[in-house]
């Protein structure tokens, strides 16, 4: 065997061993009465007090059928006269042991059956009836069930090990070729990092390992390509301005299309939070919203558009509908302006053709388009951040300190759009570093003074746009403190960044929101920026990290639209993707082909979402109910803004109280409640299946409902559910409507 073949064989063997260890450590297979279901394990017939009846079944998907063994910890207590429990243990239908539980035991039995998932069934042949108020059959009390092996960790299936090893080899190869001398140490550190996290974290998703591996590989490949790349050209293309105008027009049309979706119903619950403060300002004749969970700039702009435009253009709409439409108009305008700002920024760091491509790409990104249709702060924040970045680059380009000071004021306005806009302070502080580009110095000392002036002016901009943060300080501190606690504590559940390898938003927000191809091209651009060491390009990469890392750091990642937290990074990802396309375009024809391929993926997705925006699945479900349910039928809704707008004049509608939603969903409570039909929306239930860290007991509530209640109708969109659009709606029958009451007049 040659030395090269030996090294390759050794690398493959090391990757396989490391993958097996990492996945084994990550698999938390222990089941207890308090944790009867986990990400990698589930049970049936296992009660919360630890008792099983005549039988209980435990299943661990993805584990190998060879080399593992099951450990069962048993409590011998049974009532006097019942005798020791006679327990038989089966593995996928094959008997592997018989146990007489006469004392506290923790037997370990080898698994021998060859089946796709590891499944263990416990059967008790001498169960007894309990003497409780509601008697039940009891067999034996199981304190814990766990899958392990002689290695001390479970052995996962071979294909999972092979896939993880392939990811490791991919990252190692890219590091060794892309990072030069630092590649070996980087590969070793990355491997040790993964092992440590797999050992320490309670929730460790191998898909996050795959995502992180591909991310690192993409950056390393970009660095390798950057070694042969030429210096970035910033000369303008003659047709770039015309192409940018086309991008602005396309982006504007997409953002205003379907702006009235859902109305007169309100399908985005957060929009209702904005209507109340604006109505209070109108009623009181002051500009005090009395609401500071978010800053006031969006409220003021929506208030202005409401009075100047929507009351005249849409006089037939109710006032709160007009306010929502006004707020959505502000977001759509901000999103449209952002397309132009992306071009103006990209033109200062890339060639003109690449700048036009970046603007067109951003105009078509599904996440950017979708968030520009909501009365929410994200599109406005992004536009203001882009304004700060443009003014900072112009101040460096023109050597104008006053322009940097203006950037500081605008950074304060960005903070008044959304509190995370305060991160813009880092943008203006980067000016001395950018000004020293090409001088051999780290920063320009002369520009430190102007940067500090700009920082001092940030609070001025904030107070200009949220003056009642000072004038109504008590309310501001109360609301700001509540929102701060919400971000650090979490929403449905707190999601720790380390448990997700800091890949939660990249995997769940960025890739679906821009497409896998665009995300990959942006990674190539990031690697090229690092290799070229151009400060303007590194500035773009730094802006991505500036707004991405805090979004990962906070534990609040609220469904159903946690992806809006990373909207500010989309313009800079577009610029990096344009850099990647430009570096791959060795000829005009090849450049056009690569650009068309990259554009095609988000364009197809944004078209599909626009096509399905109306009628929404909730509207479809409401129309179906009018046509197929008897007048006067009683309908139960959960979390009304996520549900269809059921006609209350035609049906008896009950809305479950929000604090007790999961308790109200128990079959017993539903039947006691007396409603005939239950309508559920995936905007509510899906978070318990898709969000990490949620309880298995919560998921079981919905599984039991879907198994037990007859489904009368289901509504989905071809493009799927995205943001607050087109949730999956299920109409379930609780009790047959034999004699429905007379219609409610």
XYZ file of C-alpha atoms in Angstrom:
745
model
C 0.000 0.000 0.000
C 1.392 3.388 -0.969
C 1.745 6.138 1.619
C -1.037 8.141 -0.089
C -3.430 5.178 0.023
C -2.491 4.565 3.651
C -3.230 8.187 4.586
C -6.599 8.044 2.837
C -7.473 4.764 4.545
C -6.450 6.167 7.923
C -8.582 9.298 7.366
C -11.618 7.215 6.399
C -11.179 4.940 9.420
C -10.772 7.929 11.743
C -13.897 9.562 10.276
C -15.935 6.383 10.798
C -14.780 5.974 14.407
C -15.346 9.651 15.193
C -18.790 9.570 13.555
C -19.813 6.488 15.555
C -18.651 8.086 18.816
C -20.279 11.421 18.055
C -23.641 9.963 17.070
C -23.601 7.531 19.963
C -22.942 10.321 22.451
C -25.667 12.407 20.832
C -28.319 9.708 21.161
C -30.085 10.262 24.471
C -31.952 6.952 24.774
C -32.927 7.039 28.457
C -36.690 6.949 29.075
C -38.155 7.630 32.523
C -41.685 8.326 33.797
C -40.979 12.062 33.545
C -39.377 11.766 30.094
C -41.386 9.097 28.279
C -40.606 10.467 24.847
C -37.548 12.186 23.447
C -36.151 13.135 20.096
C -34.686 9.660 19.636
C -37.039 7.545 21.717
C -40.759 7.024 22.241
C -43.000 4.863 24.367
C -46.517 3.468 24.382
C -48.307 2.207 27.464
C -45.824 3.801 29.878
C -47.658 5.934 32.472
C -46.371 9.115 34.081
C -46.102 7.323 37.444
C -43.896 4.608 35.924
C -46.468 1.816 35.852
C -47.099 -0.317 32.790
C -50.141 -2.550 32.352
C -50.146 -5.883 30.605
C -47.672 -4.571 28.022
C -45.677 -1.496 27.057
C -43.710 -0.785 23.902
C -40.546 1.300 23.537
C -38.976 2.319 20.239
C -35.654 3.951 19.328
C -35.491 4.854 15.609
C -32.138 4.959 13.864
C -30.248 2.570 16.136
C -28.415 -0.500 14.934
C -30.041 -3.889 15.480
C -26.624 -5.354 16.250
C -24.341 -4.676 19.203
C -26.885 -2.871 21.394
C -28.558 -4.035 24.571
C -31.475 -2.830 26.678
C -31.251 -1.975 30.366
C -34.518 -2.031 32.316
C -34.615 -0.632 35.853
C -37.538 -2.178 37.786
C -39.277 -1.476 41.079
C -40.498 -4.741 42.731
C -43.340 -3.199 44.750
C -46.760 -4.715 44.203
C -49.706 -5.023 46.610
C -49.697 -7.857 49.088
C -50.910 -11.082 47.547
C -50.148 -10.053 43.958
C -46.767 -11.809 43.955
C -43.656 -10.786 42.017
C -44.269 -9.494 38.517
C -43.580 -12.051 35.777
C -42.033 -10.012 33.010
C -41.164 -11.138 29.493
C -38.980 -8.941 27.272
C -39.302 -8.998 23.470
C -37.103 -7.380 20.830
C -39.069 -6.817 17.608
C -41.259 -9.818 18.420
C -38.388 -12.108 19.467
C -38.242 -13.103 23.138
C -34.903 -12.127 24.671
C -35.537 -12.699 28.385
C -37.868 -13.549 31.249
C -37.609 -11.800 34.618
C -39.265 -12.431 37.963
C -39.212 -9.033 39.671
C -38.810 -9.976 43.296
C -36.259 -7.285 44.173
C -35.027 -3.995 42.741
C -33.380 -4.999 39.472
C -31.655 -3.379 36.505
C -31.083 -6.303 34.113
C -29.274 -5.754 30.811
C -30.338 -7.932 27.892
C -28.626 -8.136 24.481
C -30.724 -7.251 21.431
C -30.686 -9.847 18.686
C -33.577 -9.208 16.286
C -32.821 -7.681 12.906
C -35.404 -4.899 12.432
C -35.319 -1.324 11.025
C -35.742 0.349 14.438
C -34.860 -0.952 17.863
C -38.163 -1.929 19.483
C -38.543 -3.443 22.934
C -41.819 -4.736 24.363
C -42.407 -5.585 28.014
C -45.249 -8.014 28.803
C -46.519 -8.837 32.295
C -48.424 -12.105 32.586
C -49.777 -11.550 36.128
C -51.103 -8.002 36.117
C -53.684 -6.849 38.681
C -56.463 -4.271 38.976
C -55.656 -1.197 41.042
C -57.913 -0.053 43.871
C -58.062 3.542 42.661
C -61.186 5.620 42.087
C -60.757 4.872 38.371
C -59.384 1.282 38.346
C -56.702 0.402 35.826
C -54.648 -2.665 34.983
C -51.145 -2.552 36.478
C -48.231 -4.892 35.838
C -44.892 -3.582 37.057
C -43.321 -0.234 37.828
C -40.515 0.647 35.410
C -38.143 3.318 36.680
C -36.078 3.603 33.490
C -35.434 1.980 30.117
C -32.255 2.648 28.163
C -30.387 1.365 25.109
C -26.625 1.064 25.486
C -23.764 -1.142 24.329
C -20.445 -2.525 25.535
C -18.930 0.846 24.568
C -21.168 2.653 27.041
C -23.075 4.446 24.272
C -25.727 3.216 21.833
C -24.623 2.142 18.360
C -26.492 3.936 15.593
C -27.325 2.448 12.210
C -24.479 2.109 9.732
C -25.880 4.494 7.118
C -26.033 7.318 9.664
C -22.417 6.642 10.625
C -21.413 6.608 6.958
C -23.211 9.907 6.268
C -21.639 11.594 9.300
C -18.216 10.250 8.301
C -18.716 11.618 4.798
C -19.501 15.046 6.266
C -16.359 14.904 8.377
C -14.237 13.890 5.401
C -15.737 16.713 3.364
C -14.906 19.282 6.036
C -11.442 17.855 6.644
C -10.645 17.863 2.940
C -11.880 21.418 2.456
C -9.955 22.626 5.502
C -6.740 20.919 4.453
C -6.929 22.382 0.941
C -8.500 25.740 1.722
C -6.736 26.779 4.929
C -3.184 25.755 4.077
C -0.990 25.152 7.100
C -3.832 25.888 9.517
C -5.975 23.173 7.937
C -4.745 20.279 10.095
C -5.254 22.073 13.392
C -8.612 23.402 12.210
C -9.797 19.895 11.296
C -8.681 18.534 14.673
C -10.324 21.410 16.586
C -13.573 21.026 14.662
C -13.710 17.302 15.457
C -12.985 17.837 19.158
C -15.632 20.570 19.266
C -18.288 18.244 17.859
C -17.410 15.462 20.297
C -17.613 17.821 23.254
C -21.013 19.165 22.221
C -22.406 15.694 21.513
C -21.379 14.640 25.001
C -22.661 17.708 26.875
C -25.808 18.786 25.040
C -29.158 17.274 25.877
C -30.583 17.947 22.411
C -28.084 17.313 19.639
C -29.430 17.062 16.124
C -27.112 15.381 13.588
C -28.736 17.504 10.867
C -27.116 20.513 12.503
C -23.773 18.736 12.163
C -24.479 18.274 8.464
C -25.470 21.938 8.126
C -22.349 23.164 9.925
C -20.163 20.823 7.886
C -21.571 22.093 4.605
C -21.214 25.692 5.780
C -17.559 25.261 6.676
C -16.932 23.333 3.470
C -18.520 26.103 1.407
C -16.380 28.788 3.013
C -13.218 26.705 2.584
C -13.990 26.079 -1.089
C -14.515 29.805 -1.513
C -11.153 30.484 0.076
C -9.557 28.002 -2.296
C -11.189 29.693 -5.285
C -10.123 33.055 -3.921
C -6.482 32.019 -4.137
C -6.706 32.081 -7.930
C -9.118 35.026 -8.047
C -8.079 38.473 -9.168
C -8.596 41.655 -7.238
C -12.224 42.727 -7.097
C -13.113 45.157 -9.862
C -15.386 48.035 -8.942
C -15.752 49.701 -12.320
C -19.387 50.333 -13.275
C -21.062 48.430 -16.085
C -22.861 50.665 -18.562
C -26.143 48.808 -18.207
C -25.934 48.202 -14.449
C -28.119 51.185 -13.513
C -30.820 50.082 -15.945
C -30.695 46.541 -14.546
C -30.949 47.963 -11.036
C -34.082 49.894 -12.039
C -35.598 46.655 -13.326
C -34.728 44.995 -9.997
C -36.430 47.814 -8.056
C -39.567 47.563 -10.189
C -39.707 43.770 -9.828
C -39.086 43.976 -6.094
C -41.763 46.633 -5.631
C -44.389 44.681 -7.590
C -43.701 41.533 -5.579
C -43.873 43.332 -2.248
C -47.139 45.130 -2.989
C -48.782 42.083 -4.567
C -51.370 40.585 -2.207
C -50.785 43.304 0.390
C -54.417 43.031 1.534
C -54.200 39.265 2.123
C -56.640 37.980 4.715
C -58.552 41.234 5.195
C -61.061 41.820 6.656
C -59.851 38.940 8.833
C -56.469 39.419 10.519
C -54.201 36.467 9.793
C -51.089 37.876 11.511
C -51.713 38.203 15.280
C -48.759 40.545 15.830
C -50.406 43.127 13.584
C -53.226 43.468 16.098
C -50.674 44.608 18.690
C -49.901 47.611 16.488
C -53.516 48.645 15.857
C -54.377 49.337 19.502
C -51.591 51.891 20.151
C -52.387 53.758 16.914
C -56.081 53.924 17.790
C -55.165 55.195 21.256
C -52.992 57.927 19.745
C -55.834 58.952 17.440
C -58.356 58.972 20.298
C -56.129 60.886 22.752
C -54.721 63.350 20.230
C -51.171 62.646 21.423
C -48.233 60.688 20.026
C -47.852 58.511 23.110
C -48.552 54.923 22.010
C -48.378 53.600 25.569
C -46.697 50.536 24.066
C -42.977 49.827 23.999
C -42.617 46.088 23.453
C -41.303 47.446 20.161
C -40.082 51.001 19.451
C -42.405 53.606 17.962
C -41.111 54.425 14.468
C -43.282 51.857 12.668
C -46.320 53.057 14.624
C -45.707 56.692 13.693
C -45.135 55.953 10.016
C -48.227 53.725 9.886
C -50.225 56.448 11.656
C -49.116 58.945 9.034
C -49.886 56.701 6.059
C -53.267 55.876 7.615
C -54.291 59.530 7.725
C -52.682 60.521 4.441
C -53.597 57.566 2.269
C -55.644 54.566 3.343
C -58.611 56.541 4.740
C -58.975 58.176 1.310
C -58.168 55.184 -0.893
C -60.126 52.626 1.142
C -63.011 54.493 2.805
C -65.185 51.355 2.995
C -62.734 49.476 5.236
C -63.079 49.540 8.997
C -60.501 51.753 10.737
C -58.452 48.867 12.099
C -58.304 47.323 8.614
C -57.106 50.667 7.250
C -54.405 50.829 9.929
C -53.160 47.322 9.103
C -53.063 48.153 5.403
C -51.175 51.368 6.198
C -48.608 49.445 8.243
C -48.170 46.877 5.502
C -47.681 49.726 3.025
C -44.836 51.081 5.177
C -43.161 47.663 5.158
C -43.644 47.222 1.406
C -42.168 50.669 0.718
C -39.221 49.924 3.008
C -38.641 46.602 1.261
C -38.773 48.264 -2.152
C -36.306 50.990 -1.145
C -34.026 48.280 0.247
C -33.593 46.831 -3.258
C -32.197 50.169 -4.469
C -29.994 50.502 -1.394
C -28.546 47.038 -1.985
C -27.480 48.146 -5.469
C -25.942 51.403 -4.212
C -23.977 49.536 -1.535
C -22.914 46.670 -3.799
C -21.706 49.140 -6.437
C -19.126 50.350 -3.920
C -17.746 46.908 -3.150
C -18.274 44.986 -6.421
C -18.317 45.501 -10.170
C -21.409 47.166 -11.618
C -22.786 43.958 -13.145
C -22.383 42.122 -9.845
C -24.084 44.995 -8.002
C -27.098 44.799 -10.315
C -27.220 41.039 -9.821
C -27.133 41.472 -6.025
C -30.080 43.898 -6.199
C -32.124 41.576 -8.429
C -31.325 38.607 -6.202
C -32.431 40.459 -3.075
C -35.601 41.589 -4.870
C -36.545 37.929 -5.403
C -35.644 36.385 -2.044
C -38.796 34.743 -0.614
C -38.058 35.732 2.979
C -37.400 39.373 2.071
C -40.584 39.562 -0.005
C -42.790 37.843 2.572
C -41.717 39.991 5.530
C -42.306 43.127 3.444
C -46.044 42.314 3.372
C -46.503 42.392 7.151
C -47.064 45.252 9.551
C -43.898 44.289 11.376
C -40.578 45.973 12.057
C -38.226 43.748 10.072
C -38.462 45.317 6.597
C -38.208 48.832 8.051
C -35.224 47.857 10.198
C -33.461 46.345 7.175
C -33.986 49.497 5.080
C -32.592 51.724 7.838
C -29.598 49.441 8.448
C -28.858 49.585 4.728
C -29.074 53.357 4.929
C -26.522 53.391 7.756
C -24.198 51.124 5.776
C -24.495 53.286 2.638
C -23.822 56.515 4.524
C -20.815 54.923 6.224
C -19.359 53.810 2.882
C -20.060 57.227 1.347
C -18.391 58.985 4.258
C -15.265 56.882 3.722
C -15.400 57.315 -0.036
C -15.836 61.104 0.138
C -13.879 61.569 3.359
C -16.853 63.330 4.917
C -17.052 63.196 8.692
C -20.454 64.879 8.732
C -21.862 62.118 6.586
C -20.673 59.615 9.185
C -22.369 61.709 11.868
C -25.580 61.500 9.827
C -25.092 57.718 9.705
C -25.073 57.793 13.518
C -28.416 59.593 13.614
C -29.846 57.079 11.156
C -28.515 54.243 13.325
C -30.596 55.696 16.144
C -33.617 55.646 13.832
C -32.862 51.976 13.093
C -32.952 51.342 16.854
C -36.330 53.092 16.931
C -37.605 50.669 14.276
C -36.536 47.629 16.277
C -34.361 47.428 19.355
C -31.818 45.199 17.605
C -31.107 48.187 15.369
C -28.730 49.309 18.118
C -26.256 46.861 16.571
C -25.788 49.540 13.900
C -23.345 51.147 16.308
C -20.823 48.605 15.038
C -21.391 49.825 11.482
C -20.362 53.412 12.211
C -17.486 52.216 14.402
C -16.127 50.335 11.374
C -15.523 53.619 9.496
C -11.960 54.217 10.831
C -11.051 50.641 9.874
C -12.490 51.072 6.370
C -10.795 54.446 5.934
C -7.401 52.848 6.619
C -7.868 50.365 3.761
C -4.685 50.185 1.684
C -2.653 52.366 4.059
C -1.033 49.543 5.994
C -2.623 50.780 9.246
C -5.292 48.982 11.226
C -7.436 52.107 11.665
C -7.354 55.744 10.672
C -6.818 57.685 13.884
C -8.240 60.855 12.366
C -11.558 59.092 11.843
C -11.900 57.766 15.385
C -13.178 61.202 16.437
C -15.928 61.168 13.817
C -16.875 57.601 14.706
C -17.293 58.573 18.357
C -19.397 61.595 17.355
C -21.602 59.269 15.313
C -22.007 56.936 18.302
C -23.010 59.837 20.546
C -25.677 60.833 18.012
C -27.323 57.389 18.000
C -29.451 58.135 21.122
C -30.498 61.396 19.451
C -31.889 59.497 16.485
C -33.632 57.042 18.799
C -35.318 59.751 20.881
C -36.354 61.604 17.723
C -38.309 58.536 16.592
C -39.385 57.184 20.011
C -39.721 60.334 22.141
C -42.042 58.794 24.720
C -39.295 56.408 25.782
C -38.277 59.450 27.857
C -41.642 61.169 28.306
C -43.326 57.940 29.482
C -40.274 56.345 31.042
C -42.160 54.048 33.445
C -44.116 52.314 30.692
C -41.036 52.145 28.488
C -38.931 50.427 31.177
C -41.736 47.979 31.984
C -42.300 46.950 28.349
C -38.619 46.927 27.466
C -37.874 44.733 30.480
C -40.630 42.315 29.518
C -39.333 42.023 25.964
C -35.762 41.530 27.219
C -36.861 38.688 29.473
C -38.839 37.173 26.620
C -35.776 37.119 24.376
C -33.534 35.535 26.993
C -36.130 33.087 28.346
C -37.580 31.865 25.060
C -41.034 31.632 23.506
C -42.763 28.226 23.369
C -39.463 26.786 24.597
C -36.003 28.223 25.067
C -33.626 27.179 22.291
C -29.973 27.336 23.304
C -27.569 28.211 20.450
C -24.986 25.587 21.414
C -27.557 22.793 21.285
C -28.105 23.766 17.637
C -24.394 24.361 16.868
C -25.443 27.966 16.064
C -27.101 26.542 12.967
C -30.781 26.942 13.921
C -31.394 29.981 11.745
C -29.042 28.962 8.944
C -30.808 25.646 8.527
C -34.391 26.708 9.294
C -34.471 30.377 8.285
C -31.742 31.263 5.787
C -31.750 28.197 3.530
C -35.571 28.024 3.160
C -35.737 31.818 2.890
C -33.174 32.257 0.087
C -32.818 28.718 -1.377
C -29.971 26.249 -0.920
C -28.205 27.412 -4.095
C -28.147 31.081 -3.045
C -26.973 30.157 0.458
C -24.181 28.013 -1.010
C -23.104 30.782 -3.375
C -23.015 33.231 -0.470
C -20.707 30.839 1.396
C -18.380 30.757 -1.605
C -18.427 34.541 -1.609
C -17.649 34.616 2.119
C -14.620 32.370 1.589
C -13.419 34.545 -1.286
C -13.797 37.673 0.856
C -11.655 36.097 3.575
C -8.980 35.006 1.099
C -8.877 38.323 -0.793
C -8.686 40.275 2.490
C -10.478 43.193 0.917
C -11.848 45.314 3.739
C -15.026 46.294 1.912
C -15.841 42.634 1.293
C -14.891 41.658 4.837
C -17.210 44.468 5.969
C -20.098 42.757 4.155
C -19.226 39.441 5.794
C -18.986 41.146 9.169
C -22.474 42.599 8.732
C -23.847 39.101 8.160
C -22.269 37.935 11.421
C -23.315 41.122 13.234
C -27.015 40.398 12.775
C -26.880 36.595 12.566
C -25.067 35.756 15.805
C -27.395 37.717 18.142
C -30.408 36.071 16.487
C -28.856 32.700 17.299
C -27.767 33.742 20.779
C -31.202 34.685 22.138
C -33.326 31.752 23.243
C -36.513 33.222 21.771
C -37.056 31.790 18.314
C -40.828 32.085 18.146
C -42.801 29.988 15.706
C -44.359 30.247 13.219
C -42.009 32.905 11.788
C -38.722 32.879 13.664
C -36.980 33.461 10.299
C -37.848 37.154 10.369
C -35.079 37.643 12.944
C -32.431 37.179 10.228
C -33.979 39.450 7.582
C -31.253 42.138 8.061
C -28.556 39.721 6.843
C -30.289 39.031 3.517
C -28.927 42.090 1.638
C -25.360 41.234 2.571
C -25.838 37.561 1.732
C -27.037 38.732 -1.688
C -23.867 40.781 -2.131
C -21.658 37.850 -1.116
C -23.593 35.568 -3.475
C -22.994 38.096 -6.270
C -19.286 37.983 -5.448
C -19.355 34.196 -5.712
C -21.122 34.329 -9.073
C -18.643 36.916 -10.345
C -15.622 34.866 -9.319
C -17.038 31.784 -11.083
C -17.773 33.721 -14.261
C -14.592 33.294 -16.280
C -16.500 34.249 -19.437
C -19.632 36.263 -20.183
C -21.589 33.192 -21.304
C -20.614 31.194 -18.252
C -21.413 34.156 -16.036
C -24.901 34.479 -17.494
C -25.514 30.749 -17.065
C -24.387 30.741 -13.425
C -26.375 33.893 -12.658
C -29.517 32.479 -14.287
C -29.170 29.241 -12.312
C -28.758 31.075 -9.014
C -31.673 33.424 -9.715
C -33.992 30.631 -10.855
C -34.362 28.967 -7.451
C -35.611 31.934 -5.382
C -37.617 33.207 -8.376
C -39.525 29.936 -8.659
C -40.213 29.868 -4.935
C -41.347 33.496 -4.689
C -43.642 32.978 -7.692
C -45.238 29.918 -6.063
C -45.809 31.795 -2.806
C -47.362 34.755 -4.655
C -49.583 32.420 -6.691
C -51.008 30.841 -3.522
C -51.343 33.990 -1.434
C -55.067 34.165 -2.151
C -57.294 32.488 -1.261
C -55.534 31.494 1.935
C -56.227 28.008 3.285
C -58.119 29.635 6.166
C -60.456 31.339 3.698
C -60.917 28.036 1.876
C -61.753 26.284 5.146
C -64.260 28.989 6.102
C -66.040 28.645 2.748
C -66.095 24.842 3.085
C -67.652 25.128 6.535
C -70.429 27.360 5.187
C -71.179 24.841 2.442
C -70.871 21.553 4.348
C -71.609 22.145 8.045
C -75.189 22.494 9.217
C -76.236 25.972 10.350
C -76.008 26.289 14.114
C -73.234 23.693 14.434
C -70.895 24.350 17.357
C -67.282 24.927 16.325
C -64.251 25.086 18.613
C -61.239 27.178 17.533
C -57.750 27.264 19.004
C -55.815 30.548 18.867
C -58.237 32.497 16.681
C -55.808 34.469 14.432
C -54.375 31.156 13.201
C -57.855 29.774 12.468
C -60.380 30.246 9.639
C -62.739 33.250 9.926
C -65.840 31.208 10.786
C -69.125 33.108 10.451
C -70.381 33.636 14.012
C -73.850 34.486 12.751
C -74.157 31.060 11.135
C -72.307 28.881 13.660
C -71.852 28.761 17.418
C -68.144 29.508 17.722
C -66.123 28.942 20.886
C -62.499 30.034 21.240
C -60.399 28.039 23.715
C -58.781 30.165 26.451
C -55.170 30.754 25.475
C -53.396 29.878 28.782
C -54.957 26.375 28.822
C -54.808 25.446 25.143
C -53.085 22.072 25.535
C -55.286 21.096 28.481
C -58.381 21.992 26.459
C -57.201 19.670 23.670
C -57.539 16.485 25.722
C -60.237 14.226 24.293
C -62.070 14.140 27.607
C -62.198 17.928 27.880
C -63.250 18.284 24.247
C -66.195 15.943 24.677
C -67.198 17.598 27.938
C -67.043 20.984 26.237
C -69.799 19.947 23.860
C -68.613 21.323 20.524
C -69.285 19.277 17.412
C -66.282 20.313 15.337
C -62.688 21.176 16.154
C -60.639 23.281 13.725
C -56.858 23.156 14.125
C -54.176 25.157 12.331
C -50.588 24.054 11.748
C -49.473 27.543 12.786
C -50.349 26.338 16.271
C -49.580 22.611 16.336
C -46.546 22.396 14.055
C -44.227 24.122 16.552
C -44.556 21.130 18.898
C -43.250 18.844 16.146
C -40.655 21.065 14.450
C -39.172 23.139 17.278
C -36.322 21.540 19.247
C -36.783 21.037 22.955
C -40.551 20.629 22.942
C -42.114 17.931 25.089
C -43.118 14.552 23.753
C -46.236 14.750 25.899
C -47.280 17.863 23.992
C -46.817 16.106 20.661
C -48.788 13.124 21.905
C -51.800 15.377 22.582
C -52.037 16.194 18.885
C -51.233 12.665 17.719
C -54.061 11.332 19.843
C -56.453 13.904 18.417
C -55.513 13.090 14.831
C -55.835 9.345 15.538
C -59.099 9.492 17.449
C -61.228 12.176 15.803
C -62.644 11.719 12.290
C -61.225 14.205 9.821
C -63.922 15.974 7.816
C -61.653 18.167 5.679
C -58.038 19.259 5.249
C -56.707 22.309 3.416
C -53.140 22.856 2.207
C -51.460 25.064 -0.400
C -49.294 23.724 -3.218
C -46.401 25.912 -2.076
C -46.851 24.859 1.554
C -47.159 27.086 4.586
C -44.674 29.951 4.846
C -44.643 32.762 7.364
C -48.231 33.495 8.315
C -49.617 32.296 4.987
C -51.511 29.108 4.160
C -51.279 26.948 7.281
C -52.538 23.404 7.049
C -56.108 23.446 8.356
C -57.812 20.305 9.681
C -61.501 20.133 10.518
C -62.181 17.283 12.959
C -65.523 15.995 14.170
C -65.860 15.651 17.926
C -69.449 14.403 18.198
C -71.914 13.644 15.416
C -74.444 16.406 14.915
C -77.646 14.371 15.121
C -79.984 17.241 15.873
C -78.231 20.573 15.579
C -79.929 23.503 17.257
C -81.607 26.216 15.253
C -79.330 28.749 13.565
C -78.221 31.599 15.755
C -79.823 34.788 14.497
